[in-house]
Short mmCIF file of N, CA, C and O in Angstrom, two decimals:
data_model
loop_
_atom_site.label_atom_id
_atom_site.label_comp_id
_atom_site.label_asym_id
_atom_site.label_seq_id
_atom_site.Cartn_x
_atom_site.Cartn_y
_atom_site.Cartn_z
N MET T 1 0.82 -1.20 0.00
CA MET T 1 0.00 0.00 0.00
C MET T 1 0.87 1.27 0.00
O MET T 1 0.60 2.20 -0.71
N PHE T 2 1.93 1.28 0.83
CA PHE T 2 2.82 2.43 0.92
C PHE T 2 3.48 2.72 -0.42
O PHE T 2 3.58 3.88 -0.82
N ILE T 3 3.89 1.68 -1.12
CA ILE T 3 4.53 1.85 -2.43
C ILE T 3 3.54 2.45 -3.43
O ILE T 3 3.89 3.33 -4.22
N ALA T 4 2.29 2.02 -3.39
CA ALA T 4 1.27 2.57 -4.29
C ALA T 4 1.07 4.06 -4.05
O ALA T 4 0.93 4.84 -4.99
N VAL T 5 1.09 4.49 -2.78
CA VAL T 5 0.94 5.91 -2.45
C VAL T 5 2.14 6.70 -2.98
O VAL T 5 1.99 7.78 -3.54
N LEU T 6 3.34 6.15 -2.83
CA LEU T 6 4.54 6.82 -3.34
C LEU T 6 4.49 6.95 -4.86
O LEU T 6 4.83 7.99 -5.41
N LEU T 7 4.09 5.90 -5.54
CA LEU T 7 4.00 5.95 -7.01
C LEU T 7 2.97 6.97 -7.45
O LEU T 7 3.18 7.71 -8.40
N LEU T 8 1.83 7.01 -6.78
CA LEU T 8 0.80 7.98 -7.13
C LEU T 8 1.28 9.40 -6.90
O LEU T 8 1.06 10.29 -7.73
N ALA T 9 1.99 9.64 -5.81
CA ALA T 9 2.53 10.98 -5.52
C ALA T 9 3.57 11.37 -6.55
O ALA T 9 3.66 12.52 -6.95
N ALA T 10 4.38 10.41 -6.99
CA ALA T 10 5.42 10.71 -7.98
C ALA T 10 4.82 11.06 -9.32
O ALA T 10 5.41 11.81 -10.10
N CYS T 11 3.64 10.54 -9.64
CA CYS T 11 3.01 10.79 -10.94
C CYS T 11 2.24 12.10 -10.96
O CYS T 11 1.93 12.61 -12.02
N SER T 12 1.86 12.63 -9.79
CA SER T 12 1.10 13.87 -9.79
C SER T 12 2.06 15.03 -10.05
O SER T 12 3.18 15.04 -9.58
N THR T 13 1.57 15.99 -10.81
CA THR T 13 2.42 17.12 -11.14
C THR T 13 1.58 18.38 -11.25
O THR T 13 0.39 18.31 -11.56
N ASP T 14 2.20 19.49 -10.97
CA ASP T 14 1.54 20.77 -11.11
C ASP T 14 1.94 21.45 -12.41
O ASP T 14 1.60 22.59 -12.64
N THR T 15 2.69 20.74 -13.25
CA THR T 15 3.13 21.30 -14.52
C THR T 15 1.95 21.36 -15.48
O THR T 15 1.29 20.35 -15.74
N VAL T 16 1.68 22.55 -16.02
CA VAL T 16 0.58 22.72 -16.97
C VAL T 16 1.09 22.87 -18.40
O VAL T 16 0.33 22.72 -19.35
N TYR T 17 2.39 23.17 -18.54
CA TYR T 17 2.98 23.31 -19.88
C TYR T 17 4.47 23.06 -19.77
O TYR T 17 5.13 23.62 -18.90
N HIS T 18 4.98 22.19 -20.63
CA HIS T 18 6.43 21.95 -20.71
C HIS T 18 6.72 21.53 -22.14
O HIS T 18 6.34 20.44 -22.56
N HIS T 19 7.38 22.41 -22.88
CA HIS T 19 7.59 22.17 -24.31
C HIS T 19 8.99 22.63 -24.70
O HIS T 19 9.45 23.66 -24.25
N PHE T 20 9.63 21.84 -25.58
CA PHE T 20 10.94 22.19 -26.12
C PHE T 20 10.83 22.41 -27.62
O PHE T 20 10.07 21.73 -28.30
N GLU T 21 11.60 23.34 -28.13
CA GLU T 21 11.81 23.53 -29.56
C GLU T 21 13.28 23.26 -29.84
O GLU T 21 14.15 23.71 -29.09
N SER T 22 13.54 22.55 -30.93
CA SER T 22 14.91 22.23 -31.31
C SER T 22 15.45 23.28 -32.27
O SER T 22 14.70 23.86 -33.06
N THR T 23 16.74 23.50 -32.20
CA THR T 23 17.40 24.38 -33.16
C THR T 23 17.90 23.53 -34.32
O THR T 23 17.91 22.30 -34.26
N SER T 24 18.35 24.16 -35.37
CA SER T 24 18.87 23.48 -36.54
C SER T 24 20.15 22.71 -36.20
O SER T 24 20.94 23.16 -35.35
N ASP T 25 20.38 21.60 -36.86
CA ASP T 25 21.62 20.84 -36.66
C ASP T 25 22.84 21.66 -37.07
O ASP T 25 23.94 21.43 -36.56
N GLU T 26 22.68 22.61 -37.98
CA GLU T 26 23.78 23.46 -38.43
C GLU T 26 24.09 24.57 -37.43
O GLU T 26 25.11 25.24 -37.53
N GLY T 27 23.19 24.81 -36.48
CA GLY T 27 23.37 25.87 -35.49
C GLY T 27 22.14 26.74 -35.40
O GLY T 27 21.28 26.73 -36.28
N TRP T 28 22.06 27.51 -34.35
CA TRP T 28 20.93 28.40 -34.10
C TRP T 28 21.22 29.75 -34.73
O TRP T 28 22.04 30.52 -34.24
N ASP T 29 20.57 30.03 -35.84
CA ASP T 29 20.75 31.29 -36.56
C ASP T 29 20.17 32.44 -35.76
O ASP T 29 19.11 32.31 -35.14
N LYS T 30 20.86 33.56 -35.78
CA LYS T 30 20.43 34.74 -35.04
C LYS T 30 19.04 35.21 -35.48
O LYS T 30 18.30 35.81 -34.70
N GLU T 31 18.65 34.91 -36.70
CA GLU T 31 17.34 35.29 -37.22
C GLU T 31 16.23 34.30 -36.86
O GLU T 31 15.06 34.58 -37.10
N ASP T 32 16.60 33.14 -36.30
CA ASP T 32 15.61 32.11 -35.95
C ASP T 32 15.09 32.35 -34.54
O ASP T 32 15.82 32.19 -33.56
N THR T 33 13.83 32.70 -34.44
CA THR T 33 13.16 32.88 -33.15
C THR T 33 12.35 31.63 -32.88
O THR T 33 11.57 31.20 -33.73
N LEU T 34 12.55 31.03 -31.72
CA LEU T 34 11.79 29.86 -31.32
C LEU T 34 10.48 30.33 -30.69
O LEU T 34 10.49 31.20 -29.81
N THR T 35 9.36 29.79 -31.15
CA THR T 35 8.05 30.24 -30.69
C THR T 35 7.27 29.07 -30.11
O THR T 35 7.25 27.98 -30.71
N MET T 36 6.64 29.30 -28.96
CA MET T 36 5.81 28.31 -28.29
C MET T 36 4.56 29.01 -27.79
O MET T 36 4.60 30.19 -27.47
N GLN T 37 3.45 28.25 -27.70
CA GLN T 37 2.22 28.84 -27.19
C GLN T 37 1.45 27.82 -26.36
O GLN T 37 1.28 26.68 -26.78
N THR T 38 0.96 28.25 -25.21
CA THR T 38 0.17 27.38 -24.34
C THR T 38 -1.28 27.31 -24.83
O THR T 38 -1.72 28.16 -25.60
N ASP T 39 -1.98 26.31 -24.35
CA ASP T 39 -3.44 26.29 -24.46
C ASP T 39 -3.98 27.25 -23.41
O ASP T 39 -3.22 27.82 -22.63
N GLU T 40 -5.29 27.39 -23.33
CA GLU T 40 -5.89 28.25 -22.31
C GLU T 40 -5.58 27.69 -20.92
O GLU T 40 -5.65 26.48 -20.71
N MET T 41 -5.25 28.58 -20.00
CA MET T 41 -5.04 28.17 -18.62
C MET T 41 -6.37 27.67 -18.06
O MET T 41 -7.41 28.29 -18.28
N GLN T 42 -6.33 26.55 -17.37
CA GLN T 42 -7.54 25.93 -16.86
C GLN T 42 -7.98 26.50 -15.52
O GLN T 42 -9.11 26.27 -15.09
N GLU T 43 -7.08 27.22 -14.85
CA GLU T 43 -7.45 27.82 -13.57
C GLU T 43 -6.65 29.10 -13.34
O GLU T 43 -5.56 29.26 -13.85
N THR T 44 -7.25 30.00 -12.59
CA THR T 44 -6.58 31.23 -12.18
C THR T 44 -5.64 30.89 -11.04
O THR T 44 -5.97 30.09 -10.16
N GLY T 45 -4.44 31.47 -11.08
CA GLY T 45 -3.51 31.21 -9.99
C GLY T 45 -2.14 31.79 -10.24
O GLY T 45 -1.92 32.51 -11.22
N THR T 46 -1.22 31.46 -9.35
CA THR T 46 0.17 31.87 -9.48
C THR T 46 0.94 30.75 -10.15
O THR T 46 0.85 29.59 -9.72
N TYR T 47 1.69 31.11 -11.19
CA TYR T 47 2.43 30.13 -11.98
C TYR T 47 3.92 30.47 -11.95
O TYR T 47 4.30 31.64 -11.97
N GLU T 48 4.73 29.43 -11.92
CA GLU T 48 6.18 29.59 -11.99
C GLU T 48 6.63 29.31 -13.42
O GLU T 48 6.30 28.27 -13.99
N LEU T 49 7.37 30.26 -14.00
CA LEU T 49 7.87 30.15 -15.37
C LEU T 49 9.36 29.82 -15.32
O LEU T 49 10.13 30.52 -14.67
N THR T 50 9.74 28.75 -16.03
CA THR T 50 11.13 28.30 -16.05
C THR T 50 11.60 28.12 -17.48
O THR T 50 10.86 27.62 -18.33
N LEU T 51 12.84 28.50 -17.74
CA LEU T 51 13.50 28.31 -19.03
C LEU T 51 14.44 27.11 -18.91
O LEU T 51 15.19 27.00 -17.93
N ASP T 52 14.41 26.20 -19.88
CA ASP T 52 15.32 25.06 -19.96
C ASP T 52 16.12 25.16 -21.25
O ASP T 52 15.56 25.43 -22.32
N VAL T 53 17.44 24.94 -21.16
CA VAL T 53 18.30 24.97 -22.35
C VAL T 53 19.19 23.73 -22.33
O VAL T 53 19.80 23.43 -21.30
N ARG T 54 19.25 23.05 -23.45
CA ARG T 54 20.13 21.89 -23.59
C ARG T 54 21.23 22.24 -24.61
O ARG T 54 20.94 22.69 -25.71
N THR T 55 22.48 22.00 -24.20
CA THR T 55 23.61 22.26 -25.08
C THR T 55 24.45 21.00 -25.24
O THR T 55 24.41 20.11 -24.40
N THR T 56 25.22 20.97 -26.32
CA THR T 56 26.17 19.88 -26.55
C THR T 56 27.58 20.41 -26.30
O THR T 56 27.77 21.61 -26.07
N GLU T 57 28.54 19.54 -26.41
CA GLU T 57 29.94 19.95 -26.22
C GLU T 57 30.43 20.86 -27.35
O GLU T 57 31.49 21.47 -27.23
N GLU T 58 29.67 20.98 -28.42
CA GLU T 58 30.03 21.86 -29.53
C GLU T 58 29.85 23.34 -29.18
O GLU T 58 30.35 24.20 -29.90
N TYR T 59 29.12 23.63 -28.09
CA TYR T 59 28.91 25.03 -27.73
C TYR T 59 30.25 25.65 -27.34
O TYR T 59 30.91 25.19 -26.41
N PRO T 60 30.70 26.72 -28.05
CA PRO T 60 32.08 27.21 -27.90
C PRO T 60 32.32 28.28 -26.83
O PRO T 60 33.46 28.69 -26.65
N TYR T 61 31.29 28.75 -26.14
CA TYR T 61 31.47 29.89 -25.23
C TYR T 61 31.19 29.52 -23.78
O TYR T 61 30.56 28.51 -23.49
N GLN T 62 31.62 30.40 -22.88
CA GLN T 62 31.35 30.21 -21.45
C GLN T 62 29.91 30.57 -21.09
O GLN T 62 29.31 29.94 -20.22
N ASP T 63 29.38 31.60 -21.74
CA ASP T 63 28.04 32.09 -21.44
C ASP T 63 27.13 31.99 -22.65
O ASP T 63 27.60 31.94 -23.80
N LEU T 64 25.83 32.01 -22.38
CA LEU T 64 24.83 32.03 -23.43
C LEU T 64 23.82 33.10 -23.05
O LEU T 64 23.21 33.04 -21.99
N SER T 65 23.66 34.11 -23.92
CA SER T 65 22.71 35.20 -23.67
C SER T 65 21.48 35.02 -24.54
O SER T 65 21.59 34.88 -25.77
N LEU T 66 20.33 35.04 -23.89
CA LEU T 66 19.04 34.83 -24.57
C LEU T 66 18.07 35.93 -24.17
O LEU T 66 18.23 36.57 -23.13
N MET T 67 17.03 36.08 -24.98
CA MET T 67 15.91 36.94 -24.62
C MET T 67 14.65 36.08 -24.72
O MET T 67 14.43 35.41 -25.73
N VAL T 68 13.86 36.09 -23.65
CA VAL T 68 12.57 35.41 -23.64
C VAL T 68 11.50 36.49 -23.62
O VAL T 68 11.47 37.33 -22.72
N GLU T 69 10.64 36.45 -24.62
CA GLU T 69 9.54 37.41 -24.73
C GLU T 69 8.25 36.65 -24.43
O GLU T 69 7.94 35.66 -25.09
N GLU T 70 7.51 37.11 -23.44
CA GLU T 70 6.26 36.47 -23.04
C GLU T 70 5.11 37.42 -23.33
O GLU T 70 5.15 38.58 -22.93
N THR T 71 4.10 36.94 -24.05
CA THR T 71 2.92 37.76 -24.34
C THR T 71 1.68 37.03 -23.87
O THR T 71 1.43 35.89 -24.28
N LEU T 72 0.91 37.67 -22.99
CA LEU T 72 -0.39 37.15 -22.59
C LEU T 72 -1.36 37.58 -23.68
O LEU T 72 -1.59 38.78 -23.88
N LEU T 73 -1.90 36.63 -24.41
CA LEU T 73 -2.63 36.96 -25.63
C LEU T 73 -3.98 37.61 -25.39
O LEU T 73 -4.42 38.42 -26.20
N THR T 74 -4.64 37.31 -24.29
CA THR T 74 -5.94 37.92 -24.00
C THR T 74 -5.77 39.35 -23.50
O THR T 74 -6.39 40.27 -24.01
N SER T 75 -4.90 39.54 -22.53
CA SER T 75 -4.73 40.86 -21.93
C SER T 75 -3.71 41.72 -22.68
O SER T 75 -3.59 42.91 -22.41
N LYS T 76 -2.95 41.11 -23.61
CA LYS T 76 -1.94 41.80 -24.41
C LYS T 76 -0.74 42.28 -23.59
O LYS T 76 0.06 43.07 -24.06
N ALA T 77 -0.62 41.80 -22.35
CA ALA T 77 0.54 42.17 -21.52
C ALA T 77 1.77 41.47 -22.07
O ALA T 77 1.71 40.32 -22.49
N LYS T 78 2.89 42.19 -22.05
CA LYS T 78 4.14 41.64 -22.58
C LYS T 78 5.25 41.84 -21.56
O LYS T 78 5.34 42.90 -20.94
N ARG T 79 6.09 40.81 -21.41
CA ARG T 79 7.26 40.89 -20.54
C ARG T 79 8.46 40.38 -21.30
O ARG T 79 8.36 39.43 -22.07
N LEU T 80 9.61 41.00 -21.04
CA LEU T 80 10.87 40.55 -21.61
C LEU T 80 11.77 40.08 -20.48
O LEU T 80 11.89 40.75 -19.45
N TYR T 81 12.40 38.93 -20.68
CA TYR T 81 13.32 38.37 -19.71
C TYR T 81 14.69 38.19 -20.36
O TYR T 81 14.89 37.24 -21.13
N PRO T 82 15.64 39.08 -20.10
CA PRO T 82 17.01 38.83 -20.58
C PRO T 82 17.64 37.77 -19.67
O PRO T 82 17.53 37.85 -18.45
N VAL T 83 18.26 36.77 -20.27
CA VAL T 83 18.83 35.65 -19.51
C VAL T 83 20.26 35.42 -19.97
O VAL T 83 20.53 35.36 -21.17
N THR T 84 21.16 35.27 -19.02
CA THR T 84 22.52 34.84 -19.32
C THR T 84 22.81 33.59 -18.50
O THR T 84 22.70 33.62 -17.27
N LEU T 85 23.13 32.51 -19.18
CA LEU T 85 23.46 31.25 -18.53
C LEU T 85 24.96 31.04 -18.60
O LEU T 85 25.57 31.24 -19.65
N GLN T 86 25.56 30.62 -17.50
CA GLN T 86 26.98 30.29 -17.51
C GLN T 86 27.10 28.81 -17.86
O GLN T 86 26.76 27.94 -17.07
N ILE T 87 27.59 28.54 -19.06
CA ILE T 87 27.69 27.18 -19.59
C ILE T 87 28.95 26.50 -19.09
O ILE T 87 28.96 25.31 -18.81
N ALA T 88 30.04 27.26 -18.99
CA ALA T 88 31.32 26.68 -18.57
C ALA T 88 32.09 27.69 -17.73
O ALA T 88 31.86 28.89 -17.81
N THR T 89 33.03 27.18 -16.96
CA THR T 89 33.91 28.04 -16.18
C THR T 89 34.99 28.62 -17.10
O THR T 89 35.13 28.22 -18.26
N ARG T 90 35.79 29.53 -16.59
CA ARG T 90 36.89 30.10 -17.38
C ARG T 90 37.90 29.05 -17.78
O ARG T 90 38.62 29.19 -18.74
N GLN T 91 37.97 27.97 -16.98
CA GLN T 91 38.89 26.87 -17.29
C GLN T 91 38.29 25.91 -18.32
O GLN T 91 38.93 24.95 -18.72
N GLY T 92 37.07 26.18 -18.76
CA GLY T 92 36.44 25.36 -19.78
C GLY T 92 35.63 24.19 -19.25
O GLY T 92 35.10 23.41 -20.02
N GLU T 93 35.51 24.07 -17.93
CA GLU T 93 34.72 22.98 -17.36
C GLU T 93 33.24 23.34 -17.46
O GLU T 93 32.83 24.42 -17.05
N ARG T 94 32.45 22.40 -17.98
CA ARG T 94 31.02 22.64 -18.12
C ARG T 94 30.36 22.60 -16.75
O ARG T 94 30.71 21.81 -15.90
N ASN T 95 29.38 23.49 -16.55
CA ASN T 95 28.73 23.61 -15.24
C ASN T 95 27.67 22.57 -14.97
O ASN T 95 27.33 22.33 -13.83
N GLU T 96 27.11 21.97 -15.98
CA GLU T 96 26.08 20.94 -15.79
C GLU T 96 26.52 19.68 -16.51
O GLU T 96 27.18 19.73 -17.54
N GLU T 97 26.15 18.57 -15.96
CA GLU T 97 26.50 17.29 -16.57
C GLU T 97 25.27 16.67 -17.21
O GLU T 97 24.16 16.85 -16.76
N GLY T 98 25.50 15.89 -18.23
CA GLY T 98 24.45 15.15 -18.90
C GLY T 98 25.10 14.07 -19.74
O GLY T 98 26.32 14.05 -19.91
N LEU T 99 24.30 13.15 -20.25
CA LEU T 99 24.86 12.08 -21.07
C LEU T 99 25.19 12.58 -22.46
O LEU T 99 26.34 12.59 -22.88
N ALA T 100 24.18 12.99 -23.21
CA ALA T 100 24.41 13.45 -24.58
C ALA T 100 24.50 14.97 -24.65
O ALA T 100 25.01 15.52 -25.60
N TYR T 101 24.00 15.65 -23.62
CA TYR T 101 23.99 17.11 -23.60
C TYR T 101 23.97 17.58 -22.15
O TYR T 101 23.72 16.82 -21.24
N SER T 102 24.20 18.87 -21.98
CA SER T 102 24.08 19.49 -20.65
C SER T 102 22.79 20.28 -20.62
O SER T 102 22.41 20.91 -21.60
N GLU T 103 22.11 20.24 -19.49
CA GLU T 103 20.84 20.96 -19.36
C GLU T 103 20.97 22.04 -18.30
O GLU T 103 21.51 21.81 -17.22
N PHE T 104 20.48 23.23 -18.64
CA PHE T 104 20.52 24.38 -17.76
C PHE T 104 19.09 24.86 -17.54
O PHE T 104 18.31 24.92 -18.48
N ARG T 105 18.78 25.19 -16.31
CA ARG T 105 17.42 25.60 -15.95
C ARG T 105 17.50 26.91 -15.19
O ARG T 105 18.34 27.09 -14.32
N ARG T 106 16.59 27.84 -15.54
CA ARG T 106 16.56 29.14 -14.86
C ARG T 106 15.10 29.53 -14.63
O ARG T 106 14.31 29.61 -15.57
N GLU T 107 14.77 29.80 -13.37
CA GLU T 107 13.43 30.32 -13.07
C GLU T 107 13.39 31.77 -13.52
O GLU T 107 14.27 32.57 -13.19
N LEU T 108 12.34 32.13 -14.27
CA LEU T 108 12.21 33.49 -14.79
C LEU T 108 11.27 34.35 -13.97
O LEU T 108 11.52 35.54 -13.78
N SER T 109 10.16 33.76 -13.52
CA SER T 109 9.20 34.57 -12.76
C SER T 109 8.18 33.68 -12.06
O SER T 109 8.04 32.50 -12.38
N LYS T 110 7.49 34.32 -11.14
CA LYS T 110 6.27 33.76 -10.54
C LYS T 110 5.22 34.84 -10.77
O LYS T 110 5.43 35.99 -10.40
N GLN T 111 4.12 34.46 -11.40
CA GLN T 111 3.15 35.48 -11.77
C GLN T 111 1.72 34.96 -11.70
O GLN T 111 1.48 33.77 -11.83
N TYR T 112 0.83 35.89 -11.52
CA TYR T 112 -0.61 35.62 -11.44
C TYR T 112 -1.16 35.59 -12.86
O TYR T 112 -0.97 36.54 -13.62
N ILE T 113 -1.83 34.51 -13.21
CA ILE T 113 -2.42 34.37 -14.55
C ILE T 113 -3.87 33.94 -14.39
O ILE T 113 -4.19 33.05 -13.60
N ARG T 114 -4.74 34.55 -15.16
CA ARG T 114 -6.19 34.26 -15.08
C ARG T 114 -6.57 33.05 -15.93
O ARG T 114 -5.94 32.77 -16.95
N LYS T 115 -7.61 32.39 -15.50
CA LYS T 115 -8.18 31.28 -16.24
C LYS T 115 -8.56 31.76 -17.65
O LYS T 115 -9.05 32.88 -17.82
N GLY T 116 -8.29 30.94 -18.66
CA GLY T 116 -8.63 31.28 -20.04
C GLY T 116 -7.51 31.98 -20.80
O GLY T 116 -7.59 32.12 -22.02
N GLU T 117 -6.49 32.44 -20.10
CA GLU T 117 -5.37 33.15 -20.74
C GLU T 117 -4.52 32.18 -21.54
O GLU T 117 -4.28 31.05 -21.12
N LYS T 118 -4.09 32.59 -22.71
CA LYS T 118 -3.11 31.86 -23.52
C LYS T 118 -1.82 32.67 -23.50
O LYS T 118 -1.87 33.90 -23.50
N ILE T 119 -0.69 31.97 -23.55
CA ILE T 119 0.59 32.66 -23.47
C ILE T 119 1.46 32.23 -24.64
O ILE T 119 1.58 31.04 -24.93
N ARG T 120 2.07 33.22 -25.31
CA ARG T 120 3.02 32.94 -26.39
C ARG T 120 4.41 33.33 -25.90
O ARG T 120 4.60 34.38 -25.30
N PHE T 121 5.38 32.45 -26.17
CA PHE T 121 6.77 32.69 -25.82
C PHE T 121 7.58 32.74 -27.11
O PHE T 121 7.41 31.90 -27.99
N ARG T 122 8.44 33.75 -27.20
CA ARG T 122 9.39 33.86 -28.31
C ARG T 122 10.77 33.96 -27.70
O ARG T 122 10.99 34.77 -26.79
N ILE T 123 11.69 33.11 -28.17
CA ILE T 123 13.03 33.06 -27.59
C ILE T 123 14.06 33.18 -28.71
O ILE T 123 13.96 32.49 -29.73
N TYR T 124 15.04 34.06 -28.50
CA TYR T 124 16.11 34.21 -29.48
C TYR T 124 17.42 34.45 -28.73
O TYR T 124 17.43 34.86 -27.57
N HIS T 125 18.53 34.16 -29.43
CA HIS T 125 19.82 34.38 -28.77
C HIS T 125 20.34 35.77 -29.08
O HIS T 125 20.00 36.38 -30.09
N LYS T 126 21.14 36.31 -28.15
CA LYS T 126 21.70 37.66 -28.26
C LYS T 126 23.21 37.62 -28.40
O LYS T 126 23.89 38.58 -28.08
N MET T 127 23.74 36.51 -28.90
CA MET T 127 25.18 36.38 -29.07
C MET T 127 25.61 37.11 -30.34
O MET T 127 24.81 37.31 -31.26
N ARG T 128 26.87 37.47 -30.43
CA ARG T 128 27.38 38.18 -31.61
C ARG T 128 27.48 37.27 -32.83
O ARG T 128 27.32 37.72 -33.95
N ARG T 129 27.76 36.01 -32.58
CA ARG T 129 27.91 35.06 -33.68
C ARG T 129 26.56 34.86 -34.38
O ARG T 129 25.54 34.67 -33.74
N LEU T 130 26.55 34.88 -35.71
CA LEU T 130 25.31 34.77 -36.46
C LEU T 130 24.68 33.38 -36.36
O LEU T 130 23.48 33.24 -36.21
N VAL T 131 25.50 32.34 -36.46
CA VAL T 131 25.00 30.97 -36.33
C VAL T 131 25.72 30.35 -35.15
O VAL T 131 26.93 30.21 -35.14
N LEU T 132 24.94 29.97 -34.15
CA LEU T 132 25.47 29.52 -32.87
C LEU T 132 25.40 27.99 -32.78
O LEU T 132 24.31 27.43 -32.71
N PRO T 133 26.55 27.30 -32.80
CA PRO T 133 26.53 25.84 -32.72
C PRO T 133 26.37 25.37 -31.27
O PRO T 133 26.67 26.11 -30.32
N GLY T 134 25.87 24.15 -31.11
CA GLY T 134 25.87 23.51 -29.81
C GLY T 134 24.67 23.75 -28.92
O GLY T 134 24.60 23.20 -27.83
N VAL T 135 23.72 24.57 -29.34
CA VAL T 135 22.47 24.71 -28.58
C VAL T 135 21.48 23.75 -29.22
O VAL T 135 21.11 23.91 -30.38
N LYS T 136 21.08 22.73 -28.48
CA LYS T 136 20.24 21.67 -29.03
C LYS T 136 18.75 22.00 -28.94
O LYS T 136 18.04 21.97 -29.93
N ASP T 137 18.28 22.28 -27.73
CA ASP T 137 16.85 22.53 -27.48
C ASP T 137 16.69 23.67 -26.50
O ASP T 137 17.52 23.85 -25.60
N VAL T 138 15.58 24.37 -26.63
CA VAL T 138 15.20 25.40 -25.67
C VAL T 138 13.75 25.14 -25.29
O VAL T 138 12.91 24.89 -26.16
N GLY T 139 13.48 25.16 -23.98
CA GLY T 139 12.14 24.83 -23.53
C GLY T 139 11.60 25.81 -22.50
O GLY T 139 12.35 26.54 -21.86
N ILE T 140 10.28 25.76 -22.36
CA ILE T 140 9.57 26.55 -21.37
C ILE T 140 8.74 25.60 -20.52
O ILE T 140 8.08 24.70 -21.05
N LYS T 141 8.78 25.83 -19.22
CA LYS T 141 7.98 25.05 -18.29
C LYS T 141 7.14 26.03 -17.46
O LYS T 141 7.66 27.03 -16.98
N LEU T 142 5.87 25.72 -17.34
CA LEU T 142 4.95 26.55 -16.56
C LEU T 142 4.24 25.62 -15.60
O LEU T 142 3.64 24.62 -16.01
N LYS T 143 4.34 25.94 -14.30
CA LYS T 143 3.66 25.08 -13.32
C LYS T 143 2.94 25.93 -12.29
O LYS T 143 3.32 27.07 -12.03
N VAL T 144 1.87 25.34 -11.75
CA VAL T 144 1.06 26.02 -10.74
C VAL T 144 1.86 26.05 -9.45
O VAL T 144 2.46 25.06 -9.05
N GLU T 145 1.88 27.21 -8.81
CA GLU T 145 2.57 27.38 -7.52
C GLU T 145 1.78 26.72 -6.42
O GLU T 145 0.62 26.75 -6.34
#
């Protein structure tokens, strides 16, 4: 019985949206904006917004600068989140471990969202290099607080 309760608790989640977009195998072009959109929120409440980034060993820099643009489609409210992730130390050691890639996670905000609201996310890189190798996937996670 105890094991069944643990399994049931492990399966329950407050995540209402978690989606990744992949970049091109040739690299993430500065002109390529990754776009994601939620369905309507099923309940009014406070939500935690998190950015997930997966990189490979091909990523050549210590830091990765991104911009996350969030638009609430019903209310037309817009927020911009500039994000800088430290991918490696100055000695070149990667900060996160993974099997095929490294994953980096950054909480962006906790915010009140009304039932019925849809949210669009646009993400682009702010690096000087036009085509950025080694960024595999970029994702957004939204969960009820």
